[in-house]
């Protein structure tokens, strides 16, 4: 039976999550209401999974995830959040989060998430996945497929240069730049939405 630790600073949510998780066949080892206790309990018990509220006193869920990532503790983390914050989500991805769920939909999404994790798959709340984010990590893995010209254009996009400005800097036509941009989006697997490439480039091109 998979073991779980749950941390949430709202006692009603904490007990509700505990009862629900136990009802679908998981064993809850401990619960707590702050991040410092959660991190200490994780180190002591080494559960299979920890379900953490992002906003908690002491340490927040993201800070715990970062510490677990840095210390290479073998545990799968599910983060619960009230906010649709792209920067927080991208950080969670960077630190290896396994589940990312909106609290308002946790009663529907948590069971799906736990089942996915039980099969060693990652899970993101479907509304979040379609509404505000694209998968930064998977895109990073495809940058090696970019040509030298495409990499240069990506660097200029990250500097928030327009297609016309890029064309002038590289002595090529605006049409050629836009063709390269389409190829970059396709190779990185980004959504074909306005500003998707710009947002990704700003966040990931150093």
C-alpha positions as semicolon CSV with decimal commas, in nm:
position;residue;x (nm);y (nm);z (nm)
1;X;0,000;0,000;0,000
2;X;0,139;0,342;-0,100
3;X;0,206;0,577;0,192
4;X;0,126;0,948;0,202
5;X;0,194;1,257;0,413
6;X;-0,047;1,551;0,381
7;X;0,021;1,913;0,476
8;X;-0,230;2,197;0,469
9;X;-0,274;2,492;0,706
10;X;-0,654;2,471;0,685
11;X;-0,767;2,198;0,926
12;X;-1,098;2,131;0,747
13;X;-0,922;2,081;0,412
14;X;-0,652;1,873;0,580
15;X;-0,896;1,631;0,739
16;X;-1,109;1,615;0,427
17;X;-0,809;1,529;0,211
18;X;-0,695;1,265;0,461
19;X;-1,037;1,097;0,467
20;X;-1,065;1,103;0,089
21;X;-0,717;0,962;0,030
22;X;-0,778;0,679;0,278
23;X;-1,114;0,601;0,118
24;X;-0,944;0,522;-0,216
25;X;-0,691;0,287;-0,066
26;X;-0,385;0,488;0,036
27;X;-0,228;0,490;0,382
28;X;-0,182;0,833;0,541
29;X;0,120;0,823;0,773
30;X;0,100;1,177;0,910
31;X;-0,074;1,511;0,861
32;X;0,046;1,856;0,961
33;X;-0,040;2,223;0,915
34;X;0,293;2,388;0,831
35;X;0,579;2,343;0,589
36;X;0,860;2,289;0,839
37;X;0,676;1,998;1,002
38;X;0,593;1,859;0,658
39;X;0,955;1,860;0,546
40;X;1,072;1,699;0,870
41;X;0,803;1,430;0,848
42;X;0,902;1,356;0,490
43;X;1,266;1,307;0,591
44;X;1,172;1,083;0,885
45;X;0,908;0,864;0,718
46;X;1,013;0,875;0,349
47;X;0,658;0,821;0,222
48;X;0,585;0,735;-0,140
49;X;0,386;1,056;-0,191
50;X;0,338;1,394;-0,018
51;X;0,035;1,613;-0,085
52;X;0,128;1,972;-0,004
53;X;-0,061;2,300;-0,001
54;X;0,150;2,562;-0,179
55;X;0,065;2,837;0,073
56;X;0,174;2,732;0,424
57;X;0,361;2,896;0,713
58;X;0,724;2,803;0,774
59;X;0,798;2,663;0,431
60;X;0,556;2,675;0,140
61;X;0,492;2,372;-0,078
62;X;0,718;2,497;-0,356
63;X;1,008;2,550;-0,113
64;X;0,965;2,196;0,019
65;X;0,961;2,063;-0,338
66;X;1,283;2,253;-0,410
67;X;1,457;2,109;-0,102
68;X;1,346;1,756;-0,193
69;X;1,473;1,807;-0,546
70;X;1,809;1,943;-0,428
71;X;1,856;1,670;-0,167
72;X;1,744;1,400;-0,412
73;X;1,487;1,254;-0,171
74;X;1,295;0,976;-0,344
75;X;0,935;1,092;-0,308
76;X;0,663;1,212;-0,545
77;X;0,510;1,549;-0,464
78;X;0,157;1,670;-0,539
79;X;0,105;2,045;-0,499
80;X;-0,239;2,194;-0,432
81;X;-0,292;2,558;-0,523
82;X;-0,561;2,826;-0,515
83;X;-0,390;3,027;-0,788
84;X;-0,343;2,993;-1,164
85;X;0,014;3,121;-1,152
86;X;0,230;3,030;-1,451
87;X;0,562;3,120;-1,287
88;X;0,489;2,897;-0,986
89;X;0,387;2,612;-1,213
90;X;0,704;2,643;-1,421
91;X;0,916;2,637;-1,103
92;X;0,728;2,328;-0,987
93;X;0,808;2,160;-1,318
94;X;1,174;2,255;-1,283
95;X;1,185;2,090;-0,939
96;X;1,024;1,768;-1,062
97;X;0,666;1,795;-0,933
98;X;0,451;1,489;-1,009
99;X;0,106;1,637;-0,955
100;X;-0,027;1,994;-0,978
101;X;-0,393;2,053;-0,890
102;X;-0,627;2,344;-0,830
103;X;-0,775;2,320;-0,480
104;X;-1,120;2,411;-0,606
105;X;-1,121;2,094;-0,816
106;X;-0,926;1,866;-0,583
107;X;-1,228;1,649;-0,507
108;X;-1,243;1,554;-0,876
109;X;-0,878;1,571;-0,975
110;X;-0,698;1,418;-0,675
111;X;-0,806;1,060;-0,739
112;X;-0,705;1,088;-1,106
113;X;-0,372;1,235;-1,000
114;X;-0,298;0,960;-0,746
115;X;-0,385;0,691;-0,999
116;X;-0,154;0,851;-1,256
117;X;0,129;0,872;-1,005
118;X;0,067;0,513;-0,900
119;X;0,146;0,426;-1,263
120;X;0,459;0,649;-1,250
121;X;0,296;0,921;-1,463
122;X;0,278;1,294;-1,396
123;X;-0,056;1,474;-1,369
124;X;-0,162;1,835;-1,413
125;X;-0,509;1,977;-1,355
126;X;-0,666;1,980;-1,701
127;X;-0,789;2,339;-1,676
128;X;-0,440;2,459;-1,586
129;X;-0,279;2,252;-1,858
130;X;-0,493;2,403;-2,132
131;X;-0,547;2,750;-1,990
132;X;-0,214;2,892;-1,884
133;X;0,084;2,670;-1,944
134;X;0,285;2,470;-2,185
135;X;0,543;2,212;-2,084
136;X;0,870;2,395;-2,039
137;X;1,075;2,086;-1,967
138;X;0,969;1,897;-2,278
139;X;1,039;2,205;-2,490
140;X;1,389;2,239;-2,343
141;X;1,466;1,887;-2,455
142;X;1,407;1,986;-2,818
143;X;1,628;2,296;-2,837
144;X;1,911;2,078;-2,970
145;X;1,699;2,026;-3,282
146;X;1,718;2,396;-3,367
147;X;1,952;2,516;-3,640
148;X;2,218;2,782;-3,572
149;X;1,995;3,044;-3,735
150;X;1,693;2,937;-3,530
151;X;1,894;2,952;-3,206
152;X;2,008;3,305;-3,290
153;X;1,651;3,413;-3,366
154;X;1,535;3,253;-3,038
155;X;1,794;3,461;-2,849
156;X;1,663;3,777;-3,014
157;X;1,303;3,682;-2,940
158;X;1,407;3,647;-2,574
159;X;1,536;4,006;-2,595
160;X;1,181;4,099;-2,705
161;X;1,287;4,199;-3,056
162;X;1,011;4,212;-3,317
163;X;1,030;4,013;-3,640
164;X;1,115;4,336;-3,826
165;X;1,394;4,421;-3,581
166;X;1,534;4,067;-3,606
167;X;1,526;4,085;-3,985
168;X;1,724;4,410;-3,982
169;X;1,981;4,276;-3,733
170;X;2,039;3,955;-3,930
171;X;2,011;4,111;-4,278
172;X;1,726;3,883;-4,382
173;X;1,363;3,944;-4,474
174;X;1,083;3,968;-4,220
175;X;0,911;3,681;-4,403
176;X;1,218;3,460;-4,347
177;X;1,218;3,547;-3,975
178;X;0,852;3,456;-3,943
179;X;0,920;3,126;-4,119
180;X;1,196;3,051;-3,868
181;X;0,966;3,141;-3,580
182;X;0,704;2,893;-3,704
183;X;0,971;2,623;-3,731
184;X;1,097;2,697;-3,378
185;X;0,744;2,673;-3,234
186;X;0,692;2,340;-3,408
187;X;1,027;2,195;-3,298
188;X;0,978;2,302;-2,937
189;X;0,623;2,169;-2,932
190;X;0,477;2,500;-2,816
191;X;0,110;2,589;-2,862
192;X;0,032;2,802;-3,166
193;X;-0,094;3,086;-2,951
194;X;0,000;3,452;-2,964
195;X;0,308;3,526;-2,751
196;X;0,371;3,157;-2,666
197;X;0,721;3,168;-2,818
198;X;0,799;3,505;-2,660
199;X;0,694;3,387;-2,312
200;X;0,891;3,064;-2,343
201;X;1,201;3,243;-2,470
202;X;1,197;3,504;-2,191
203;X;1,166;3,233;-1,928
204;X;1,419;2,988;-2,067
205;X;1,682;3,153;-2,288
206;X;1,970;3,280;-2,076
